[in-house]
Every structure is written in C-alpha cells, then in structure tokens.
C-alpha cells in the first residue's frame, strides 16, 4: 500500500499534493457488482484509487453507468460508445443512440470501441464501420478514444489511418514491443492491466521495452484479475498490484509509476 497524500512545503505555505492512482478502465457499474458496489468503491479509495474511468459498452449498460457517475462526482468519469462485441446488423440504430446521449450528458471519452475478431468474425464489416464512425465522433468532439482490439491490430491501424490526430488509449494493449512503439509514436497511450502480472506475459515484455512514459493503469473489472487474485472478480483496489509489477519491470519505484500514470490519465481524459 502507498500513502495517498503527500504533504509539501513551498514558499512557506503548507498544501497537499494528491498522489493517487487512477483506474482508467472499470465496468464497476455492471451486474457483477450489484450487491457490493459501495464496498468495492470503499476498498478502491482505501487502496488510493480515487478516480475511475467508466467505459460504456452499449445501451443496456448506459443508464447504470450514468447513475453511478452521478452518485460519485469527481470519482467516476463515464465515456460513451458501442463495444465491438455489441455490434450487429442494428449497429446504425445503436450509434444514433450514442450520438443522442453525447448531446445530453458530459462524457470524458469515446468508447470503448474497436474491433474484436476473437469471439466472432460474423460482423467484421459492421464492426469496422462502427469503429470508424466513432473515430469520427472523437474527432468532432475532441475527446480521446478508448480502443478495444482483439486479434485485430492491423484492422485497427487501417481504420485509424484517416484520423491521424486522434488521441486515445489502446486498452489492454494486445501487441508486441514494435507495435507498442508504433502506437506510442502515433500519440496513443497503452492501457496496462492484470495481464502484466501473468506468467510469461507478452505485456510484461512490452512494458519492459517501452518504459512508463506512455502507460495508463487499468483493471478492466470485473475481468483480467491480477495475480495473486486470478480467478476471482477483479476490482479497482488491485490497481497498486499492477503498478507494483510495472515498477519491478521498469526498475523504478511505485510512487513514480503512480505519478506518471495518473498524470497521463489526467492529461488524456482532461480530469
Ligand atoms: Zn472494457
């Protein structure tokens, strides 16, 4: 556990520098947490995780996500989008709903969106179009995009080509070190989560090679729980475990990982 607040003295006056963790990807608004949400939030705070980005999935999750962000202003920050595994022949109607919601609430990013060819390739064309459309929304609104990519990095790169100035994060970065350097060069962040703690994790190798400068911490709760809690439901209180692993891999200290990743998150999502 790290201390969550540092006291500093500057120019004779005493003030607090907030040293906190930010979980940039949690579906804590989901059904999996319905009986224990308050406790999960309290455990996150106790672990120093004071801000949580809530990535949207589709219309079925949206109202729960918005309710939670209203309940915890200054802690929960919603984004808006259509997840690739929620894309089907009706995706145009769903995207209209996304656009409508964009005009009605404050959001901090577009997503999560992207292309997922791991579970099902049936709607590849639709997924590609839905992703491109959401990149257009990100450009229009000047919001960062949260990218979900599974077995689809080349397709993602192809979709990004017409949008060279988009900023965002590759959540649960799925590529190798060379691909990581490419997306960082294009101005993107890498979202690093529990996978980095797994044995022989390719993500660990990526972190070792690229360093902490362009990393964000994330859980993807309730999924991808870090070791030693693997197999259980994931939650934001495990963020320091991920940060500690990154500190070891990059031979730096936990506080540095905390500072750099939180600053990266605040800059990207304008928190
Ligand atoms: Zn997610």
PDB file of C-alpha atoms and ligand atoms in Angstrom:
ATOM      1  CA  UNK A   1       0.000   0.000   0.000  1.00  0.00           C
ATOM      2  CA  UNK A   2       1.273   3.500  -0.702  1.00  0.00           C
ATOM      3  CA  UNK A   3       0.484   6.698   1.096  1.00  0.00           C
ATOM      4  CA  UNK A   4      -2.248   8.542  -0.755  1.00  0.00           C
ATOM      5  CA  UNK A   5      -1.308  12.055   0.217  1.00  0.00           C
ATOM      6  CA  UNK A   6       1.999  13.836   0.383  1.00  0.00           C
ATOM      7  CA  UNK A   7       2.423  16.958   2.406  1.00  0.00           C
ATOM      8  CA  UNK A   8       4.672  19.512   0.816  1.00  0.00           C
ATOM      9  CA  UNK A   9       6.111  22.823   1.859  1.00  0.00           C
ATOM     10  CA  UNK A  10       6.610  25.501  -0.722  1.00  0.00           C
ATOM     11  CA  UNK A  11       7.043  29.228  -0.243  1.00  0.00           C
ATOM     12  CA  UNK A  12       6.260  28.851   3.441  1.00  0.00           C
ATOM     13  CA  UNK A  13       2.674  27.627   2.916  1.00  0.00           C
ATOM     14  CA  UNK A  14       1.539  24.104   3.532  1.00  0.00           C
ATOM     15  CA  UNK A  15      -0.562  22.301   0.939  1.00  0.00           C
ATOM     16  CA  UNK A  16      -1.372  18.823  -0.231  1.00  0.00           C
ATOM     17  CA  UNK A  17      -0.171  17.206  -3.391  1.00  0.00           C
ATOM     18  CA  UNK A  18      -2.603  14.496  -4.260  1.00  0.00           C
ATOM     19  CA  UNK A  19      -0.788  11.251  -5.017  1.00  0.00           C
ATOM     20  CA  UNK A  20      -3.419   8.874  -6.205  1.00  0.00           C
ATOM     21  CA  UNK A  21      -3.985   6.030  -8.571  1.00  0.00           C
ATOM     22  CA  UNK A  22      -6.426   6.210 -11.462  1.00  0.00           C
ATOM     23  CA  UNK A  23      -8.165   3.104 -12.793  1.00  0.00           C
ATOM     24  CA  UNK A  24      -8.725   4.062 -16.437  1.00  0.00           C
ATOM     25  CA  UNK A  25     -10.961   1.103 -17.286  1.00  0.00           C
ATOM     26  CA  UNK A  26     -13.568  -0.399 -14.979  1.00  0.00           C
ATOM     27  CA  UNK A  27     -17.066  -1.754 -15.584  1.00  0.00           C
ATOM     28  CA  UNK A  28     -17.931  -1.358 -11.905  1.00  0.00           C
ATOM     29  CA  UNK A  29     -21.453  -0.259 -12.922  1.00  0.00           C
ATOM     30  CA  UNK A  30     -22.081  -3.839 -14.122  1.00  0.00           C
ATOM     31  CA  UNK A  31     -24.374  -6.503 -12.668  1.00  0.00           C
ATOM     32  CA  UNK A  32     -21.364  -8.374 -11.236  1.00  0.00           C
ATOM     33  CA  UNK A  33     -21.020  -5.673  -8.574  1.00  0.00           C
ATOM     34  CA  UNK A  34     -24.667  -5.050  -7.765  1.00  0.00           C
ATOM     35  CA  UNK A  35     -24.646  -6.491  -4.239  1.00  0.00           C
ATOM     36  CA  UNK A  36     -21.372  -4.979  -3.152  1.00  0.00           C
ATOM     37  CA  UNK A  37     -20.754  -1.809  -5.140  1.00  0.00           C
ATOM     38  CA  UNK A  38     -20.328   0.523  -2.150  1.00  0.00           C
ATOM     39  CA  UNK A  39     -17.792  -1.808  -0.531  1.00  0.00           C
ATOM     40  CA  UNK A  40     -15.874  -2.117  -3.801  1.00  0.00           C
ATOM     41  CA  UNK A  41     -15.717   1.696  -4.053  1.00  0.00           C
ATOM     42  CA  UNK A  42     -14.545   1.977  -0.426  1.00  0.00           C
ATOM     43  CA  UNK A  43     -11.825  -0.625  -0.997  1.00  0.00           C
ATOM     44  CA  UNK A  44     -10.675   1.288  -4.091  1.00  0.00           C
ATOM     45  CA  UNK A  45     -10.402   4.526  -2.074  1.00  0.00           C
ATOM     46  CA  UNK A  46      -8.531   2.734   0.725  1.00  0.00           C
ATOM     47  CA  UNK A  47      -6.038   1.488  -1.882  1.00  0.00           C
ATOM     48  CA  UNK A  48      -5.507   5.072  -3.128  1.00  0.00           C
ATOM     49  CA  UNK A  49      -7.613   4.690  -6.291  1.00  0.00           C
ATOM     50  CA  UNK A  50      -9.501   7.966  -6.265  1.00  0.00           C
ATOM     51  CA  UNK A  51     -10.638   8.218  -9.873  1.00  0.00           C
ATOM     52  CA  UNK A  52     -12.166   5.619 -12.152  1.00  0.00           C
ATOM     53  CA  UNK A  53     -12.975   5.858 -15.853  1.00  0.00           C
ATOM     54  CA  UNK A  54     -16.178   4.002 -16.756  1.00  0.00           C
ATOM     55  CA  UNK A  55     -16.085   2.777 -20.377  1.00  0.00           C
ATOM     56  CA  UNK A  56     -19.501   2.357 -21.944  1.00  0.00           C
ATOM     57  CA  UNK A  57     -20.498  -0.932 -23.608  1.00  0.00           C
ATOM     58  CA  UNK A  58     -23.922  -0.376 -25.164  1.00  0.00           C
ATOM     59  CA  UNK A  59     -27.432   0.870 -24.432  1.00  0.00           C
ATOM     60  CA  UNK A  60     -28.123  -1.897 -21.899  1.00  0.00           C
ATOM     61  CA  UNK A  61     -25.331  -0.688 -19.584  1.00  0.00           C
ATOM     62  CA  UNK A  62     -25.600   3.058 -20.155  1.00  0.00           C
ATOM     63  CA  UNK A  63     -28.126   4.130 -17.527  1.00  0.00           C
ATOM     64  CA  UNK A  64     -26.352   2.163 -14.755  1.00  0.00           C
ATOM     65  CA  UNK A  65     -23.065   3.785 -15.783  1.00  0.00           C
ATOM     66  CA  UNK A  66     -24.565   7.288 -15.753  1.00  0.00           C
ATOM     67  CA  UNK A  67     -26.288   6.715 -12.401  1.00  0.00           C
ATOM     68  CA  UNK A  68     -23.033   5.616 -10.815  1.00  0.00           C
ATOM     69  CA  UNK A  69     -21.140   8.616 -12.167  1.00  0.00           C
ATOM     70  CA  UNK A  70     -23.838  10.915 -10.731  1.00  0.00           C
ATOM     71  CA  UNK A  71     -23.557   9.156  -7.384  1.00  0.00           C
ATOM     72  CA  UNK A  72     -19.764   9.688  -7.261  1.00  0.00           C
ATOM     73  CA  UNK A  73     -18.988  13.018  -8.931  1.00  0.00           C
ATOM     74  CA  UNK A  74     -15.261  13.686  -9.085  1.00  0.00           C
ATOM     75  CA  UNK A  75     -14.522   9.983  -8.795  1.00  0.00           C
ATOM     76  CA  UNK A  76     -16.375   8.219 -11.623  1.00  0.00           C
ATOM     77  CA  UNK A  77     -15.988   9.518 -15.175  1.00  0.00           C
ATOM     78  CA  UNK A  78     -18.200   7.988 -17.899  1.00  0.00           C
ATOM     79  CA  UNK A  79     -17.373   7.575 -21.578  1.00  0.00           C
ATOM     80  CA  UNK A  80     -19.795   6.855 -24.414  1.00  0.00           C
ATOM     81  CA  UNK A  81     -19.617   4.345 -27.234  1.00  0.00           C
ATOM     82  CA  UNK A  82     -20.535   0.989 -28.708  1.00  0.00           C
ATOM     83  CA  UNK A  83     -18.358  -2.012 -27.814  1.00  0.00           C
ATOM     84  CA  UNK A  84     -17.334  -4.141 -30.839  1.00  0.00           C
ATOM     85  CA  UNK A  85     -18.902  -7.302 -29.382  1.00  0.00           C
ATOM     86  CA  UNK A  86     -22.217  -5.401 -29.153  1.00  0.00           C
ATOM     87  CA  UNK A  87     -22.146  -4.605 -32.885  1.00  0.00           C
ATOM     88  CA  UNK A  88     -24.645  -6.470 -35.073  1.00  0.00           C
ATOM     89  CA  UNK A  89     -26.912  -5.692 -38.045  1.00  0.00           C
ATOM     90  CA  UNK A  90     -28.594  -2.981 -35.928  1.00  0.00           C
ATOM     91  CA  UNK A  91     -25.417  -1.028 -35.283  1.00  0.00           C
ATOM     92  CA  UNK A  92     -26.564   2.125 -37.065  1.00  0.00           C
ATOM     93  CA  UNK A  93     -29.529   2.480 -34.702  1.00  0.00           C
ATOM     94  CA  UNK A  94     -27.209   1.919 -31.750  1.00  0.00           C
ATOM     95  CA  UNK A  95     -24.798   4.582 -32.996  1.00  0.00           C
ATOM     96  CA  UNK A  96     -27.700   7.046 -33.265  1.00  0.00           C
ATOM     97  CA  UNK A  97     -28.365   6.417 -29.555  1.00  0.00           C
ATOM     98  CA  UNK A  98     -24.703   7.035 -28.800  1.00  0.00           C
ATOM     99  CA  UNK A  99     -24.878  10.347 -30.638  1.00  0.00           C
ATOM    100  CA  UNK A 100     -28.067  11.338 -28.849  1.00  0.00           C
ATOM    101  CA  UNK A 101     -26.536  10.576 -25.428  1.00  0.00           C
ATOM    102  CA  UNK A 102     -23.478  12.632 -26.396  1.00  0.00           C
ATOM    103  CA  UNK A 103     -25.702  15.674 -26.649  1.00  0.00           C
ATOM    104  CA  UNK A 104     -27.374  15.024 -23.284  1.00  0.00           C
ATOM    105  CA  UNK A 105     -24.556  14.248 -20.816  1.00  0.00           C
ATOM    106  CA  UNK A 106     -20.943  15.075 -20.149  1.00  0.00           C
ATOM    107  CA  UNK A 107     -18.559  12.322 -21.240  1.00  0.00           C
ATOM    108  CA  UNK A 108     -14.798  12.076 -20.939  1.00  0.00           C
ATOM    109  CA  UNK A 109     -14.064   9.866 -23.905  1.00  0.00           C
ATOM    110  CA  UNK A 110     -15.484   7.858 -26.820  1.00  0.00           C
ATOM    111  CA  UNK A 111     -15.613   4.093 -26.289  1.00  0.00           C
ATOM    112  CA  UNK A 112     -14.980   1.537 -25.628  1.00  0.00           C
ATOM    113  CA  UNK A 113     -14.947   0.872 -29.316  1.00  0.00           C
ATOM    114  CA  UNK A 114     -12.788  -1.057 -31.728  1.00  0.00           C
ATOM    115  CA  UNK A 115     -12.659  -4.443 -33.437  1.00  0.00           C
ATOM    116  CA  UNK A 116     -12.849  -7.882 -31.805  1.00  0.00           C
ATOM    117  CA  UNK A 117     -12.245 -10.857 -34.109  1.00  0.00           C
ATOM    118  CA  UNK A 118     -11.504 -13.290 -31.297  1.00  0.00           C
ATOM    119  CA  UNK A 119     -15.049 -14.132 -30.276  1.00  0.00           C
ATOM    120  CA  UNK A 120     -16.804 -13.821 -33.604  1.00  0.00           C
ATOM    121  CA  UNK A 121     -15.960 -12.588 -37.114  1.00  0.00           C
ATOM    122  CA  UNK A 122     -19.570 -12.539 -38.379  1.00  0.00           C
ATOM    123  CA  UNK A 123     -19.924  -8.759 -38.126  1.00  0.00           C
ATOM    124  CA  UNK A 124     -16.425  -7.751 -39.087  1.00  0.00           C
ATOM    125  CA  UNK A 125     -17.607  -5.250 -41.709  1.00  0.00           C
ATOM    126  CA  UNK A 126     -20.120  -3.743 -39.315  1.00  0.00           C
ATOM    127  CA  UNK A 127     -17.513  -3.608 -36.543  1.00  0.00           C
ATOM    128  CA  UNK A 128     -15.129  -1.764 -38.853  1.00  0.00           C
ATOM    129  CA  UNK A 129     -17.789   0.775 -39.843  1.00  0.00           C
ATOM    130  CA  UNK A 130     -18.978   1.274 -36.269  1.00  0.00           C
ATOM    131  CA  UNK A 131     -15.387   1.865 -35.128  1.00  0.00           C
ATOM    132  CA  UNK A 132     -14.691   4.320 -37.972  1.00  0.00           C
ATOM    133  CA  UNK A 133     -17.881   6.175 -37.156  1.00  0.00           C
ATOM    134  CA  UNK A 134     -16.861   6.507 -33.510  1.00  0.00           C
ATOM    135  CA  UNK A 135     -13.416   7.752 -34.535  1.00  0.00           C
ATOM    136  CA  UNK A 136     -15.308  10.443 -36.429  1.00  0.00           C
ATOM    137  CA  UNK A 137     -17.218  11.298 -33.230  1.00  0.00           C
ATOM    138  CA  UNK A 138     -13.939  11.503 -31.303  1.00  0.00           C
ATOM    139  CA  UNK A 139     -12.558  13.890 -33.899  1.00  0.00           C
ATOM    140  CA  UNK A 140     -15.692  16.014 -33.852  1.00  0.00           C
ATOM    141  CA  UNK A 141     -15.893  16.233 -30.053  1.00  0.00           C
ATOM    142  CA  UNK A 142     -12.131  16.339 -29.465  1.00  0.00           C
ATOM    143  CA  UNK A 143     -12.495  13.508 -26.934  1.00  0.00           C
ATOM    144  CA  UNK A 144      -9.974  10.668 -26.507  1.00  0.00           C
ATOM    145  CA  UNK A 145     -10.936   7.247 -27.786  1.00  0.00           C
ATOM    146  CA  UNK A 146     -10.762   4.005 -25.741  1.00  0.00           C
ATOM    147  CA  UNK A 147      -9.783   1.269 -28.188  1.00  0.00           C
ATOM    148  CA  UNK A 148     -10.640  -2.400 -27.698  1.00  0.00           C
ATOM    149  CA  UNK A 149      -8.593  -4.610 -30.003  1.00  0.00           C
ATOM    150  CA  UNK A 150      -8.548  -8.375 -30.020  1.00  0.00           C
ATOM    151  CA  UNK A 151      -6.965 -10.305 -32.916  1.00  0.00           C
ATOM    152  CA  UNK A 152      -7.407  -7.119 -34.917  1.00  0.00           C
ATOM    153  CA  UNK A 153      -4.441  -4.746 -34.627  1.00  0.00           C
ATOM    154  CA  UNK A 154      -3.927  -4.435 -38.390  1.00  0.00           C
ATOM    155  CA  UNK A 155      -7.626  -3.748 -38.929  1.00  0.00           C
ATOM    156  CA  UNK A 156      -7.486  -1.109 -36.162  1.00  0.00           C
ATOM    157  CA  UNK A 157      -4.473   0.553 -37.811  1.00  0.00           C
ATOM    158  CA  UNK A 158      -6.349   0.588 -41.114  1.00  0.00           C
ATOM    159  CA  UNK A 159      -9.384   2.277 -39.516  1.00  0.00           C
ATOM    160  CA  UNK A 160      -7.175   4.846 -37.760  1.00  0.00           C
ATOM    161  CA  UNK A 161      -5.393   5.902 -40.957  1.00  0.00           C
ATOM    162  CA  UNK A 162      -7.874   8.647 -41.956  1.00  0.00           C
ATOM    163  CA  UNK A 163      -7.706  10.072 -38.382  1.00  0.00           C
ATOM    164  CA  UNK A 164      -4.068  10.971 -37.743  1.00  0.00           C
ATOM    165  CA  UNK A 165      -4.746  13.466 -34.943  1.00  0.00           C
ATOM    166  CA  UNK A 166      -6.952  11.288 -32.744  1.00  0.00           C
ATOM    167  CA  UNK A 167      -5.740  10.768 -29.177  1.00  0.00           C
ATOM    168  CA  UNK A 168      -6.593   7.809 -27.027  1.00  0.00           C
ATOM    169  CA  UNK A 169      -5.622   4.576 -25.356  1.00  0.00           C
ATOM    170  CA  UNK A 170      -5.214   1.011 -26.560  1.00  0.00           C
ATOM    171  CA  UNK A 171      -6.936  -0.652 -23.637  1.00  0.00           C
ATOM    172  CA  UNK A 172      -5.372  -3.982 -22.529  1.00  0.00           C
ATOM    173  CA  UNK A 173      -2.678  -3.457 -25.146  1.00  0.00           C
ATOM    174  CA  UNK A 174      -2.600  -6.627 -27.252  1.00  0.00           C
ATOM    175  CA  UNK A 175       0.538  -6.102 -29.339  1.00  0.00           C
ATOM    176  CA  UNK A 176       4.295  -6.660 -29.191  1.00  0.00           C
ATOM    177  CA  UNK A 177       7.020  -4.099 -28.419  1.00  0.00           C
ATOM    178  CA  UNK A 178       7.357  -2.988 -32.027  1.00  0.00           C
ATOM    179  CA  UNK A 179       3.613  -2.379 -32.313  1.00  0.00           C
ATOM    180  CA  UNK A 180       3.699  -0.610 -28.942  1.00  0.00           C
ATOM    181  CA  UNK A 181       6.367   1.780 -30.199  1.00  0.00           C
ATOM    182  CA  UNK A 182       4.271   2.437 -33.279  1.00  0.00           C
ATOM    183  CA  UNK A 183       1.101   3.380 -31.372  1.00  0.00           C
ATOM    184  CA  UNK A 184       3.075   5.477 -28.866  1.00  0.00           C
ATOM    185  CA  UNK A 185       4.709   7.239 -31.828  1.00  0.00           C
ATOM    186  CA  UNK A 186       1.218   7.997 -33.117  1.00  0.00           C
ATOM    187  CA  UNK A 187       0.407   9.674 -29.786  1.00  0.00           C
ATOM    188  CA  UNK A 188      -1.547   6.879 -28.084  1.00  0.00           C
ATOM    189  CA  UNK A 189      -1.291   5.561 -24.543  1.00  0.00           C
ATOM    190  CA  UNK A 190      -1.119   1.881 -23.607  1.00  0.00           C
ATOM    191  CA  UNK A 191      -3.599   0.597 -21.029  1.00  0.00           C
ATOM    192  CA  UNK A 192      -1.834  -1.941 -18.777  1.00  0.00           C
ATOM    193  CA  UNK A 193      -3.822  -4.241 -16.518  1.00  0.00           C
ATOM    194  CA  UNK A 194      -3.736  -7.552 -14.688  1.00  0.00           C
ATOM    195  CA  UNK A 195      -2.366  -9.434 -17.710  1.00  0.00           C
ATOM    196  CA  UNK A 196       1.037  -7.871 -16.954  1.00  0.00           C
ATOM    197  CA  UNK A 197       1.209  -9.994 -13.764  1.00  0.00           C
ATOM    198  CA  UNK A 198       0.562 -13.298 -15.573  1.00  0.00           C
ATOM    199  CA  UNK A 199       3.405 -15.742 -16.076  1.00  0.00           C
ATOM    200  CA  UNK A 200       5.289 -15.218 -19.394  1.00  0.00           C
ATOM    201  CA  UNK A 201       3.015 -12.297 -20.228  1.00  0.00           C
ATOM    202  CA  UNK A 202       3.853 -10.606 -23.566  1.00  0.00           C
ATOM    203  CA  UNK A 203       2.509  -7.413 -21.968  1.00  0.00           C
ATOM    204  CA  UNK A 204       5.303  -7.571 -19.363  1.00  0.00           C
ATOM    205  CA  UNK A 205       7.860  -7.657 -22.164  1.00  0.00           C
ATOM    206  CA  UNK A 206       6.244  -4.637 -23.813  1.00  0.00           C
ATOM    207  CA  UNK A 207       6.344  -2.660 -20.540  1.00  0.00           C
ATOM    208  CA  UNK A 208       9.999  -3.552 -20.047  1.00  0.00           C
ATOM    209  CA  UNK A 209      10.859  -2.299 -23.515  1.00  0.00           C
ATOM    210  CA  UNK A 210       8.804   0.899 -23.719  1.00  0.00           C
ATOM    211  CA  UNK A 211       9.030   2.166 -20.098  1.00  0.00           C
ATOM    212  CA  UNK A 212       6.340   4.013 -18.160  1.00  0.00           C
ATOM    213  CA  UNK A 213       6.122   7.282 -20.147  1.00  0.00           C
ATOM    214  CA  UNK A 214       3.003   6.353 -22.148  1.00  0.00           C
ATOM    215  CA  UNK A 215       1.262   3.931 -19.780  1.00  0.00           C
ATOM    216  CA  UNK A 216      -2.118   4.064 -18.074  1.00  0.00           C
ATOM    217  CA  UNK A 217      -3.227   1.729 -15.278  1.00  0.00           C
ATOM    218  CA  UNK A 218      -6.473  -0.178 -15.706  1.00  0.00           C
ATOM    219  CA  UNK A 219      -8.305  -3.171 -14.275  1.00  0.00           C
ATOM    220  CA  UNK A 220     -10.995  -3.965 -16.869  1.00  0.00           C
ATOM    221  CA  UNK A 221     -13.064  -5.015 -13.822  1.00  0.00           C
ATOM    222  CA  UNK A 222     -14.638  -7.491 -13.410  1.00  0.00           C
ATOM    223  CA  UNK A 223     -12.254  -9.259 -15.845  1.00  0.00           C
ATOM    224  CA  UNK A 224      -8.491  -9.909 -16.080  1.00  0.00           C
ATOM    225  CA  UNK A 225      -7.766 -10.106 -12.348  1.00  0.00           C
ATOM    226  CA  UNK A 226      -4.066  -9.815 -11.471  1.00  0.00           C
ATOM    227  CA  UNK A 227      -2.014 -12.484  -9.713  1.00  0.00           C
ATOM    228  CA  UNK A 228      -2.403 -13.464  -6.846  1.00  0.00           C
ATOM    229  CA  UNK A 229      -6.198 -12.945  -7.098  1.00  0.00           C
ATOM    230  CA  UNK A 230      -6.510 -14.511 -10.559  1.00  0.00           C
ATOM    231  CA  UNK A 231      -9.749 -16.464 -10.963  1.00  0.00           C
ATOM    232  CA  UNK A 232     -11.733 -14.078  -8.741  1.00  0.00           C
ATOM    233  CA  UNK A 233     -13.702 -10.997  -9.752  1.00  0.00           C
ATOM    234  CA  UNK A 234     -11.413  -8.053 -10.479  1.00  0.00           C
ATOM    235  CA  UNK A 235     -11.787  -4.655  -8.789  1.00  0.00           C
ATOM    236  CA  UNK A 236     -10.061  -1.262  -8.687  1.00  0.00           C
ATOM    237  CA  UNK A 237      -8.425  -1.948  -5.290  1.00  0.00           C
ATOM    238  CA  UNK A 238      -5.993  -4.227  -7.178  1.00  0.00           C
ATOM    239  CA  UNK A 239      -4.543  -1.321  -9.182  1.00  0.00           C
ATOM    240  CA  UNK A 240      -1.500  -0.993  -6.835  1.00  0.00           C
ATOM    241  CA  UNK A 241      -0.615  -4.647  -7.607  1.00  0.00           C
ATOM    242  CA  UNK A 242      -0.432  -3.793 -11.314  1.00  0.00           C
ATOM    243  CA  UNK A 243       1.562  -0.626 -10.564  1.00  0.00           C
ATOM    244  CA  UNK A 244       3.992  -2.593  -8.382  1.00  0.00           C
ATOM    245  CA  UNK A 245       4.587  -5.107 -11.189  1.00  0.00           C
ATOM    246  CA  UNK A 246       5.258  -2.257 -13.634  1.00  0.00           C
ATOM    247  CA  UNK A 247       7.691  -0.706 -11.120  1.00  0.00           C
ATOM    248  CA  UNK A 248       9.591  -4.001 -10.911  1.00  0.00           C
ATOM    249  CA  UNK A 249       9.663  -4.478 -14.687  1.00  0.00           C
ATOM    250  CA  UNK A 250      10.953  -0.970 -15.325  1.00  0.00           C
ATOM    251  CA  UNK A 251      13.228  -0.865 -12.268  1.00  0.00           C
ATOM    252  CA  UNK A 252      11.616   2.212 -10.858  1.00  0.00           C
ATOM    253  CA  UNK A 253       9.642   2.809  -7.673  1.00  0.00           C
ATOM    254  CA  UNK A 254       5.930   2.530  -7.105  1.00  0.00           C
ATOM    255  CA  UNK A 255       5.498   6.244  -6.432  1.00  0.00           C
ATOM    256  CA  UNK A 256       6.988   7.125  -9.813  1.00  0.00           C
ATOM    257  CA  UNK A 257       4.637   4.705 -11.592  1.00  0.00           C
ATOM    258  CA  UNK A 258       1.730   6.231  -9.688  1.00  0.00           C
ATOM    259  CA  UNK A 259       2.696   9.812 -10.559  1.00  0.00           C
ATOM    260  CA  UNK A 260       3.397   9.222 -14.243  1.00  0.00           C
ATOM    261  CA  UNK A 261       0.356   7.052 -14.970  1.00  0.00           C
ATOM    262  CA  UNK A 262      -2.035   9.352 -13.066  1.00  0.00           C
ATOM    263  CA  UNK A 263      -0.696  12.416 -14.847  1.00  0.00           C
ATOM    264  CA  UNK A 264      -1.044  10.598 -18.186  1.00  0.00           C
ATOM    265  CA  UNK A 265      -4.667   9.761 -17.350  1.00  0.00           C
ATOM    266  CA  UNK A 266      -5.477  13.304 -16.253  1.00  0.00           C
ATOM    267  CA  UNK A 267      -3.967  14.729 -19.422  1.00  0.00           C
ATOM    268  CA  UNK A 268      -5.658  12.276 -21.767  1.00  0.00           C
ATOM    269  CA  UNK A 269      -9.153  12.394 -20.259  1.00  0.00           C
ATOM    270  CA  UNK A 270      -8.920  16.038 -19.075  1.00  0.00           C
ATOM    271  CA  UNK A 271      -9.829  15.096 -15.489  1.00  0.00           C
TER     272      UNK A 271
HETATM  273 ZN1  LIG B   1     -13.794  -2.969 -21.093  1.00  0.00          ZN
END
